[in-house]
Amino acid sequence: MRYPVFWVLWLPLLLLAAGCGKKTDPLPPAEILPAPIADLDVVLDQRGIELSWTVPRRTVQGERLPYRVKKFKLYRAVVPQEEYREDEPPPFGRPLTVANELAAGERLVYRETLLLPGHRYSYQVKSRAGWLLASEPSNLVDFTWLAPPGAPRALAAEAGDRVVELRWQPPREIPALPAEVSAELRYQLYRSRDGKDFTALATTAELHHLDREVVGGRTYYYRVRAMAVLGETRVAGPVGATVSVTARDLTPPTAPLLEAAVPVREGVRLLWEMPDDRRIAEFIVLRRLPGEDEGREIGRQRAPALSHLDRHPPAEADVWYYRLVAVDVEGNRSEPGNELRFRRP
């Protein structure tokens, strides 16, 4: 096999170097060094931070590692935000040792909670499998830690015409920061249909928001949390209380177009075209006699019906008029549609 050959050739060199009194460490072959970690990531929440990275499975040459990575060296630098300089390397101190029991390819998670507000944190990590088997540094992640704000207060939701207006008050607990650190307070809104599974709705710096992506008659649940924001850093506090509201629809549906009134043996058959409005629940049929200002209701048809049979046309008239009114699921009525004249044959 390929890797044992490297060890056979490399181990005598290490022993020889130790016996000759060399002061510099011999370098292992590049073929067995772990590839640098490239996916170091950090997530910030109200409790602290969560660092994570993938346990290497490949060497720098792209081959499968012939051993298990036993531990990691985690490097951390902490600088007051007002002293941070983007063009200067982080002043890393003595690294922390993070033991590894995971297999190659799995995601390792490391949490920190004791952080100083208004300070810039930088992290890098190296893989270690032995005395000299250490990788190059990972990608760098950095952020400014901001103490999380408290939960927003008095969230209220009011239903309007196919819109929900949300309003709330800022949190009572807004941690102070050094004068040199200018952080903003923003709000993250969440929405749910069942009160259990919430998804992000919007982020705003205001104390109100209009949710226009609602359907009349449906119930929605809302939550809001405050976030301290500085550059790319966002530290979210706890969510506030949940409120629910049933959306309303006050917009009348589209007026239907009455196309024909056809005499049949049973009476008069009315035909119309279905409007392009999915909210329509039923149609009201109106009939007006000459000299009357408004028509009176003579029947209803549930959508998507496209006809109605007037079984009792007026016996005392030779001419009368028909119109239709559409009614949606919220009970909103359209204006009467076009008026169709009918003459007794």
mmCIF file of C-alpha atoms in Angstrom:
data_model
loop_
_atom_site.group_PDB
_atom_site.id
_atom_site.type_symbol
_atom_site.label_atom_id
_atom_site.label_comp_id
_atom_site.label_asym_id
_atom_site.label_seq_id
_atom_site.Cartn_x
_atom_site.Cartn_y
_atom_site.Cartn_z
ATOM 1 C CA MET A 1 0.000 0.000 0.000
ATOM 2 C CA ARG A 2 1.114 3.543 -0.640
ATOM 3 C CA TYR A 3 0.904 5.111 2.819
ATOM 4 C CA PRO A 4 2.847 2.497 4.783
ATOM 5 C CA VAL A 5 5.740 3.097 2.370
ATOM 6 C CA PHE A 6 5.837 6.732 3.426
ATOM 7 C CA TRP A 7 5.940 5.774 7.079
ATOM 8 C CA VAL A 8 8.683 3.204 6.497
ATOM 9 C CA LEU A 9 10.828 5.786 4.728
ATOM 10 C CA TRP A 10 10.000 8.692 7.021
ATOM 11 C CA LEU A 11 10.388 7.088 10.485
ATOM 12 C CA PRO A 12 14.139 6.269 10.104
ATOM 13 C CA LEU A 13 14.753 9.836 9.026
ATOM 14 C CA LEU A 14 13.100 11.100 12.206
ATOM 15 C CA LEU A 15 15.209 8.794 14.363
ATOM 16 C CA LEU A 16 18.361 9.784 12.511
ATOM 17 C CA ALA A 17 17.561 13.458 12.861
ATOM 18 C CA ALA A 18 16.995 13.051 16.591
ATOM 19 C CA GLY A 19 20.308 11.218 17.004
ATOM 20 C CA CYS A 20 22.285 13.852 15.120
ATOM 21 C CA GLY A 21 21.132 16.614 17.467
ATOM 22 C CA LYS A 22 19.289 18.677 14.878
ATOM 23 C CA LYS A 23 17.532 21.728 16.383
ATOM 24 C CA THR A 24 14.789 22.077 13.768
ATOM 25 C CA ASP A 25 11.868 19.664 13.443
ATOM 26 C CA PRO A 26 11.937 17.457 10.374
ATOM 27 C CA LEU A 27 9.018 17.987 8.028
ATOM 28 C CA PRO A 28 6.672 15.076 7.260
ATOM 29 C CA PRO A 29 5.931 14.279 3.597
ATOM 30 C CA ALA A 30 3.217 16.506 2.169
ATOM 31 C CA GLU A 31 1.310 13.412 1.024
ATOM 32 C CA ILE A 32 0.205 12.597 4.587
ATOM 33 C CA LEU A 33 -0.519 16.088 5.932
ATOM 34 C CA PRO A 34 -4.241 16.822 6.443
ATOM 35 C CA ALA A 35 -5.719 19.391 4.090
ATOM 36 C CA PRO A 36 -6.492 22.749 5.735
ATOM 37 C CA ILE A 37 -10.032 23.174 7.022
ATOM 38 C CA ALA A 38 -11.898 25.472 4.631
ATOM 39 C CA ASP A 39 -15.390 25.641 6.168
ATOM 40 C CA LEU A 40 -14.867 27.064 9.652
ATOM 41 C CA ASP A 41 -18.126 28.864 10.462
ATOM 42 C CA VAL A 42 -19.625 30.777 13.367
ATOM 43 C CA VAL A 43 -23.243 31.316 14.468
ATOM 44 C CA LEU A 44 -24.136 33.961 17.062
ATOM 45 C CA ASP A 45 -27.149 33.840 19.378
ATOM 46 C CA GLN A 46 -28.205 35.254 22.739
ATOM 47 C CA ARG A 47 -26.202 32.624 24.642
ATOM 48 C CA GLY A 48 -22.866 33.077 22.849
ATOM 49 C CA ILE A 49 -21.316 31.616 19.728
ATOM 50 C CA GLU A 50 -21.164 28.242 18.032
ATOM 51 C CA LEU A 51 -18.057 27.445 15.983
ATOM 52 C CA SER A 52 -18.206 24.465 13.656
ATOM 53 C CA TRP A 53 -16.048 22.794 11.031
ATOM 54 C CA THR A 54 -15.799 19.513 9.140
ATOM 55 C CA VAL A 55 -13.325 16.872 10.313
ATOM 56 C CA PRO A 56 -10.832 16.468 7.418
ATOM 57 C CA ARG A 57 -10.910 13.328 5.343
ATOM 58 C CA ARG A 58 -8.302 14.239 2.701
ATOM 59 C CA THR A 59 -4.599 15.038 2.589
ATOM 60 C CA VAL A 60 -3.196 18.166 0.970
ATOM 61 C CA GLN A 61 -2.755 16.020 -2.155
ATOM 62 C CA GLY A 62 -6.435 15.106 -2.175
ATOM 63 C CA GLU A 63 -5.898 11.513 -1.084
ATOM 64 C CA ARG A 64 -7.798 9.799 1.716
ATOM 65 C CA LEU A 65 -6.197 10.372 5.126
ATOM 66 C CA PRO A 66 -4.471 7.192 6.398
ATOM 67 C CA TYR A 67 -5.186 8.071 10.035
ATOM 68 C CA ARG A 68 -7.794 9.711 12.277
ATOM 69 C CA VAL A 69 -7.495 13.347 13.325
ATOM 70 C CA LYS A 70 -7.348 13.140 17.119
ATOM 71 C CA LYS A 71 -7.557 16.808 18.059
ATOM 72 C CA PHE A 72 -7.678 20.375 16.834
ATOM 73 C CA LYS A 73 -5.856 23.504 17.867
ATOM 74 C CA LEU A 74 -8.274 26.432 18.096
ATOM 75 C CA TYR A 75 -6.654 29.872 17.865
ATOM 76 C CA ARG A 76 -8.488 32.902 19.251
ATOM 77 C CA ALA A 77 -7.704 36.621 19.213
ATOM 78 C CA VAL A 78 -9.640 39.241 21.202
ATOM 79 C CA VAL A 79 -9.229 42.975 20.522
ATOM 80 C CA PRO A 80 -11.368 45.926 21.696
ATOM 81 C CA GLN A 81 -13.407 47.076 18.717
ATOM 82 C CA GLU A 82 -11.928 50.578 18.821
ATOM 83 C CA GLU A 83 -8.422 49.075 18.500
ATOM 84 C CA TYR A 84 -9.280 46.669 15.689
ATOM 85 C CA ARG A 85 -7.426 47.235 12.388
ATOM 86 C CA GLU A 86 -8.601 45.299 9.359
ATOM 87 C CA ASP A 87 -5.132 45.288 7.735
ATOM 88 C CA GLU A 88 -3.382 43.832 10.785
ATOM 89 C CA PRO A 89 -3.176 40.078 11.495
ATOM 90 C CA PRO A 90 -5.101 38.887 14.552
ATOM 91 C CA PRO A 91 -2.935 38.652 17.698
ATOM 92 C CA PHE A 92 -3.580 34.969 18.363
ATOM 93 C CA GLY A 93 -2.590 33.676 21.775
ATOM 94 C CA ARG A 94 -1.898 30.169 22.988
ATOM 95 C CA PRO A 95 -4.308 27.794 21.198
ATOM 96 C CA LEU A 96 -6.991 25.743 22.881
ATOM 97 C CA THR A 97 -6.994 21.987 22.371
ATOM 98 C CA VAL A 98 -10.291 20.532 21.162
ATOM 99 C CA ALA A 99 -10.470 16.748 21.344
ATOM 100 C CA ASN A 100 -12.082 14.907 18.444
ATOM 101 C CA GLU A 101 -14.130 11.701 18.637
ATOM 102 C CA LEU A 102 -15.915 12.190 15.316
ATOM 103 C CA ALA A 103 -15.251 10.396 12.064
ATOM 104 C CA ALA A 104 -13.849 12.114 9.004
ATOM 105 C CA GLY A 105 -16.478 14.191 7.207
ATOM 106 C CA GLU A 106 -18.608 14.818 10.313
ATOM 107 C CA ARG A 107 -19.284 18.297 11.664
ATOM 108 C CA LEU A 108 -17.626 19.249 14.961
ATOM 109 C CA VAL A 109 -19.251 21.962 17.097
ATOM 110 C CA TYR A 110 -17.555 24.087 19.769
ATOM 111 C CA ARG A 111 -19.454 26.635 21.898
ATOM 112 C CA GLU A 112 -18.248 29.712 23.765
ATOM 113 C CA THR A 113 -20.378 31.797 26.107
ATOM 114 C CA LEU A 114 -18.058 34.080 28.092
ATOM 115 C CA LEU A 115 -17.617 36.900 25.579
ATOM 116 C CA LEU A 116 -16.891 40.595 26.073
ATOM 117 C CA PRO A 117 -19.303 43.087 24.467
ATOM 118 C CA GLY A 118 -17.662 45.582 22.132
ATOM 119 C CA HIS A 119 -14.670 43.301 21.382
ATOM 120 C CA ARG A 120 -13.537 41.857 18.075
ATOM 121 C CA TYR A 121 -13.052 38.079 18.037
ATOM 122 C CA SER A 122 -11.053 36.150 15.425
ATOM 123 C CA TYR A 123 -10.748 32.365 15.112
ATOM 124 C CA GLN A 124 -8.734 29.843 13.130
ATOM 125 C CA VAL A 125 -8.302 26.110 13.591
ATOM 126 C CA LYS A 126 -5.633 23.520 12.729
ATOM 127 C CA SER A 127 -5.943 19.746 12.554
ATOM 128 C CA ARG A 128 -3.492 17.618 14.557
ATOM 129 C CA ALA A 129 -2.940 13.868 14.434
ATOM 130 C CA GLY A 130 0.443 13.596 16.101
ATOM 131 C CA TRP A 131 3.716 15.326 16.904
ATOM 132 C CA LEU A 132 4.288 16.788 13.447
ATOM 133 C CA LEU A 133 1.074 16.001 11.650
ATOM 134 C CA ALA A 134 -0.523 19.472 11.759
ATOM 135 C CA SER A 135 -2.398 21.150 8.962
ATOM 136 C CA GLU A 136 -2.090 24.693 7.747
ATOM 137 C CA PRO A 137 -4.513 27.212 9.367
ATOM 138 C CA SER A 138 -8.161 27.150 8.351
ATOM 139 C CA ASN A 139 -10.116 30.024 6.912
ATOM 140 C CA LEU A 140 -10.478 32.978 9.286
ATOM 141 C CA VAL A 141 -13.788 33.921 10.901
ATOM 142 C CA ASP A 142 -14.227 37.094 12.908
ATOM 143 C CA PHE A 143 -16.974 39.231 14.403
ATOM 144 C CA THR A 144 -17.643 41.875 17.028
ATOM 145 C CA TRP A 145 -19.517 40.495 20.008
ATOM 146 C CA LEU A 146 -22.542 42.530 21.037
ATOM 147 C CA ALA A 147 -24.545 41.661 24.125
ATOM 148 C CA PRO A 148 -27.972 40.488 22.942
ATOM 149 C CA PRO A 149 -30.936 42.822 23.560
ATOM 150 C CA GLY A 150 -34.022 41.702 25.438
ATOM 151 C CA ALA A 151 -37.290 40.599 23.861
ATOM 152 C CA PRO A 152 -39.502 43.229 22.156
ATOM 153 C CA ARG A 153 -42.686 44.091 24.050
ATOM 154 C CA ALA A 154 -46.391 44.435 23.298
ATOM 155 C CA LEU A 155 -46.504 42.828 19.859
ATOM 156 C CA ALA A 156 -49.942 43.496 18.336
ATOM 157 C CA ALA A 157 -51.493 42.417 15.036
ATOM 158 C CA GLU A 158 -54.463 44.070 13.321
ATOM 159 C CA ALA A 159 -56.132 42.683 10.202
ATOM 160 C CA GLY A 160 -56.925 45.055 7.352
ATOM 161 C CA ASP A 161 -57.924 44.540 3.728
ATOM 162 C CA ARG A 162 -55.672 41.617 2.704
ATOM 163 C CA VAL A 163 -52.943 42.970 4.988
ATOM 164 C CA VAL A 164 -51.880 42.492 8.613
ATOM 165 C CA GLU A 165 -50.403 45.463 10.447
ATOM 166 C CA LEU A 166 -47.864 44.525 13.131
ATOM 167 C CA ARG A 167 -46.678 46.884 15.859
ATOM 168 C CA TRP A 168 -44.447 46.407 18.909
ATOM 169 C CA GLN A 169 -42.384 48.258 21.517
ATOM 170 C CA PRO A 170 -38.572 48.084 21.884
ATOM 171 C CA PRO A 171 -37.076 45.825 24.562
ATOM 172 C CA ARG A 172 -36.471 47.205 28.023
ATOM 173 C CA GLU A 173 -33.021 45.592 28.125
ATOM 174 C CA ILE A 174 -30.671 47.217 25.598
ATOM 175 C CA PRO A 175 -27.067 46.609 26.761
ATOM 176 C CA ALA A 176 -24.733 49.583 26.768
ATOM 177 C CA LEU A 177 -21.653 49.562 24.517
ATOM 178 C CA PRO A 178 -18.441 51.613 24.488
ATOM 179 C CA ALA A 179 -18.910 55.058 22.958
ATOM 180 C CA GLU A 180 -16.645 54.077 20.049
ATOM 181 C CA VAL A 181 -18.910 51.158 19.085
ATOM 182 C CA SER A 182 -21.994 52.277 17.181
ATOM 183 C CA ALA A 183 -24.392 49.326 16.906
ATOM 184 C CA GLU A 184 -27.938 49.426 15.526
ATOM 185 C CA LEU A 185 -31.084 47.745 16.787
ATOM 186 C CA ARG A 186 -33.131 45.833 14.246
ATOM 187 C CA TYR A 187 -36.074 43.474 14.434
ATOM 188 C CA GLN A 188 -36.586 40.060 12.879
ATOM 189 C CA LEU A 189 -40.201 39.045 12.310
ATOM 190 C CA TYR A 190 -41.378 35.445 12.051
ATOM 191 C CA ARG A 191 -44.685 34.043 10.783
ATOM 192 C CA SER A 192 -46.442 30.682 11.080
ATOM 193 C CA ARG A 193 -49.673 29.122 9.874
ATOM 194 C CA ASP A 194 -49.978 26.639 12.748
ATOM 195 C CA GLY A 195 -48.276 28.458 15.638
ATOM 196 C CA LYS A 196 -45.459 25.871 15.715
ATOM 197 C CA ASP A 197 -43.246 26.129 12.630
ATOM 198 C CA PHE A 198 -42.121 29.743 12.180
ATOM 199 C CA THR A 199 -40.216 31.122 9.203
ATOM 200 C CA ALA A 200 -38.473 34.489 8.811
ATOM 201 C CA LEU A 201 -40.815 37.135 7.403
ATOM 202 C CA ALA A 202 -38.906 40.431 7.389
ATOM 203 C CA THR A 203 -36.111 42.430 9.010
ATOM 204 C CA THR A 204 -36.674 46.083 9.830
ATOM 205 C CA ALA A 205 -35.361 48.921 11.947
ATOM 206 C CA GLU A 206 -38.909 50.239 12.479
ATOM 207 C CA LEU A 207 -41.410 49.351 15.191
ATOM 208 C CA HIS A 208 -44.070 48.312 12.695
ATOM 209 C CA HIS A 209 -44.472 46.192 9.562
ATOM 210 C CA LEU A 210 -47.200 45.478 7.014
ATOM 211 C CA ASP A 211 -47.568 41.843 5.979
ATOM 212 C CA ARG A 212 -49.266 41.923 2.578
ATOM 213 C CA GLU A 213 -48.663 38.248 1.774
ATOM 214 C CA VAL A 214 -51.829 37.025 3.506
ATOM 215 C CA VAL A 215 -55.060 35.397 2.354
ATOM 216 C CA GLY A 216 -58.413 36.478 3.712
ATOM 217 C CA GLY A 217 -59.983 34.037 6.165
ATOM 218 C CA ARG A 218 -56.678 32.387 7.166
ATOM 219 C CA THR A 219 -55.157 32.654 10.635
ATOM 220 C CA TYR A 220 -51.513 33.676 11.035
ATOM 221 C CA TYR A 221 -49.168 33.634 14.032
ATOM 222 C CA TYR A 222 -46.366 36.171 14.545
ATOM 223 C CA ARG A 223 -43.252 36.591 16.689
ATOM 224 C CA VAL A 224 -40.526 39.232 16.792
ATOM 225 C CA ARG A 225 -37.018 39.378 18.216
ATOM 226 C CA ALA A 226 -34.507 42.214 18.487
ATOM 227 C CA MET A 227 -31.012 42.056 17.003
ATOM 228 C CA ALA A 228 -27.907 44.098 17.753
ATOM 229 C CA VAL A 229 -26.210 44.828 14.418
ATOM 230 C CA LEU A 230 -22.680 46.074 13.736
ATOM 231 C CA GLY A 231 -21.396 45.614 10.193
ATOM 232 C CA GLU A 232 -21.808 41.943 9.330
ATOM 233 C CA THR A 233 -22.300 40.972 12.979
ATOM 234 C CA ARG A 234 -25.832 40.196 14.135
ATOM 235 C CA VAL A 235 -26.600 39.054 17.671
ATOM 236 C CA ALA A 236 -30.239 38.126 18.211
ATOM 237 C CA GLY A 237 -32.022 38.217 21.541
ATOM 238 C CA PRO A 238 -34.934 36.036 22.683
ATOM 239 C CA VAL A 239 -38.243 36.076 20.837
ATOM 240 C CA GLY A 240 -41.184 37.849 22.385
ATOM 241 C CA ALA A 241 -44.723 36.595 22.908
ATOM 242 C CA THR A 242 -46.695 35.087 20.008
ATOM 243 C CA VAL A 243 -49.824 36.787 18.658
ATOM 244 C CA SER A 244 -52.389 35.466 16.183
ATOM 245 C CA VAL A 245 -54.791 37.180 13.806
ATOM 246 C CA THR A 246 -57.227 36.116 11.102
ATOM 247 C CA ALA A 247 -56.641 38.006 7.868
ATOM 248 C CA ARG A 248 -59.540 39.803 6.236
ATOM 249 C CA ASP A 249 -60.449 40.487 2.627
ATOM 250 C CA LEU A 250 -62.564 43.603 2.105
ATOM 251 C CA THR A 251 -61.950 43.961 -1.634
ATOM 252 C CA PRO A 252 -65.063 43.163 -3.686
ATOM 253 C CA PRO A 253 -64.729 40.495 -6.382
ATOM 254 C CA THR A 254 -64.811 41.119 -10.097
ATOM 255 C CA ALA A 255 -68.272 41.793 -11.558
ATOM 256 C CA PRO A 256 -69.458 38.903 -13.770
ATOM 257 C CA LEU A 257 -70.289 39.355 -17.461
ATOM 258 C CA LEU A 258 -73.791 38.166 -18.404
ATOM 259 C CA GLU A 259 -73.602 36.933 -22.010
ATOM 260 C CA ALA A 260 -77.015 35.579 -23.009
ATOM 261 C CA ALA A 261 -80.656 35.055 -21.977
ATOM 262 C CA VAL A 262 -82.145 32.179 -23.959
ATOM 263 C CA PRO A 263 -85.876 31.271 -23.927
ATOM 264 C CA VAL A 264 -86.402 27.576 -23.156
ATOM 265 C CA ARG A 265 -89.478 25.465 -22.386
ATOM 266 C CA GLU A 266 -88.908 25.731 -18.613
ATOM 267 C CA GLY A 267 -88.401 29.528 -18.675
ATOM 268 C CA VAL A 268 -85.327 31.665 -19.447
ATOM 269 C CA ARG A 269 -81.780 30.244 -19.334
ATOM 270 C CA LEU A 270 -79.100 32.792 -18.381
ATOM 271 C CA LEU A 271 -75.491 32.216 -19.419
ATOM 272 C CA TRP A 272 -72.398 34.066 -18.196
ATOM 273 C CA GLU A 273 -68.624 33.994 -18.254
ATOM 274 C CA MET A 274 -66.636 33.056 -15.128
ATOM 275 C CA PRO A 275 -64.495 36.042 -14.024
ATOM 276 C CA ASP A 276 -60.778 35.465 -13.435
ATOM 277 C CA ASP A 277 -61.180 35.724 -9.665
ATOM 278 C CA ARG A 278 -60.671 32.598 -7.548
ATOM 279 C CA ARG A 279 -62.239 34.256 -4.507
ATOM 280 C CA ILE A 280 -65.771 34.103 -5.974
ATOM 281 C CA ALA A 281 -68.032 31.742 -4.039
ATOM 282 C CA GLU A 282 -71.447 32.364 -5.621
ATOM 283 C CA PHE A 283 -73.502 34.483 -8.026
ATOM 284 C CA ILE A 284 -76.699 36.398 -7.243
ATOM 285 C CA VAL A 285 -79.179 36.726 -10.122
ATOM 286 C CA LEU A 286 -81.133 40.007 -10.309
ATOM 287 C CA ARG A 287 -84.206 40.750 -12.455
ATOM 288 C CA ARG A 288 -85.616 44.238 -13.104
ATOM 289 C CA LEU A 289 -88.912 45.199 -14.694
ATOM 290 C CA PRO A 290 -89.335 48.369 -16.742
ATOM 291 C CA GLY A 291 -89.955 51.338 -14.447
ATOM 292 C CA GLU A 292 -88.085 49.774 -11.483
ATOM 293 C CA ASP A 293 -84.878 51.425 -10.287
ATOM 294 C CA GLU A 294 -83.210 48.258 -9.012
ATOM 295 C CA GLY A 295 -83.542 44.580 -9.735
ATOM 296 C CA ARG A 296 -84.648 42.054 -7.157
ATOM 297 C CA GLU A 297 -82.965 38.774 -6.357
ATOM 298 C CA ILE A 298 -84.504 35.747 -8.063
ATOM 299 C CA GLY A 299 -81.880 33.110 -7.340
ATOM 300 C CA ARG A 300 -78.299 32.141 -6.501
ATOM 301 C CA GLN A 301 -75.748 29.783 -8.014
ATOM 302 C CA ARG A 302 -72.602 28.435 -6.361
ATOM 303 C CA ALA A 303 -69.378 29.018 -8.283
ATOM 304 C CA PRO A 304 -68.204 27.773 -10.705
ATOM 305 C CA ALA A 305 -71.723 27.526 -12.157
ATOM 306 C CA LEU A 306 -72.093 29.417 -15.447
ATOM 307 C CA SER A 307 -75.877 29.395 -15.887
ATOM 308 C CA HIS A 308 -79.192 29.879 -14.128
ATOM 309 C CA LEU A 309 -82.753 28.946 -15.082
ATOM 310 C CA ASP A 310 -85.408 31.568 -14.404
ATOM 311 C CA ARG A 311 -88.417 29.256 -14.033
ATOM 312 C CA HIS A 312 -90.912 32.008 -13.220
ATOM 313 C CA PRO A 313 -90.509 34.901 -15.672
ATOM 314 C CA PRO A 314 -92.949 37.788 -15.124
ATOM 315 C CA ALA A 315 -96.291 37.098 -16.796
ATOM 316 C CA GLU A 316 -97.347 40.760 -16.922
ATOM 317 C CA ALA A 317 -94.363 42.057 -18.924
ATOM 318 C CA ASP A 318 -92.975 41.561 -22.402
ATOM 319 C CA VAL A 319 -89.538 43.059 -21.644
ATOM 320 C CA TRP A 320 -87.335 42.806 -18.534
ATOM 321 C CA TYR A 321 -83.671 42.922 -17.582
ATOM 322 C CA TYR A 322 -81.110 40.631 -15.890
ATOM 323 C CA ARG A 323 -77.872 41.341 -14.025
ATOM 324 C CA LEU A 324 -75.431 39.347 -11.893
ATOM 325 C CA VAL A 325 -73.587 40.086 -8.646
ATOM 326 C CA ALA A 326 -70.543 38.049 -7.533
ATOM 327 C CA VAL A 327 -69.994 37.205 -3.840
ATOM 328 C CA ASP A 328 -66.568 36.080 -2.543
ATOM 329 C CA VAL A 329 -65.656 33.770 0.350
ATOM 330 C CA GLU A 330 -65.453 36.757 2.725
ATOM 331 C CA GLY A 331 -68.998 37.865 1.845
ATOM 332 C CA ASN A 332 -67.856 40.874 -0.217
ATOM 333 C CA ARG A 333 -70.194 41.709 -3.112
ATOM 334 C CA SER A 334 -69.228 43.042 -6.492
ATOM 335 C CA GLU A 335 -71.070 45.847 -8.197
ATOM 336 C CA PRO A 336 -73.850 44.500 -10.457
ATOM 337 C CA GLY A 337 -72.468 43.439 -13.811
ATOM 338 C CA ASN A 338 -73.717 44.383 -17.237
ATOM 339 C CA GLU A 339 -77.517 44.547 -17.724
ATOM 340 C CA LEU A 340 -78.965 42.194 -20.323
ATOM 341 C CA ARG A 341 -82.362 42.993 -21.940
ATOM 342 C CA PHE A 342 -84.773 40.153 -22.607
ATOM 343 C CA ARG A 343 -87.949 40.289 -24.788
ATOM 344 C CA ARG A 344 -90.584 37.609 -24.568
ATOM 345 C CA PRO A 345 -90.656 35.710 -27.872
#
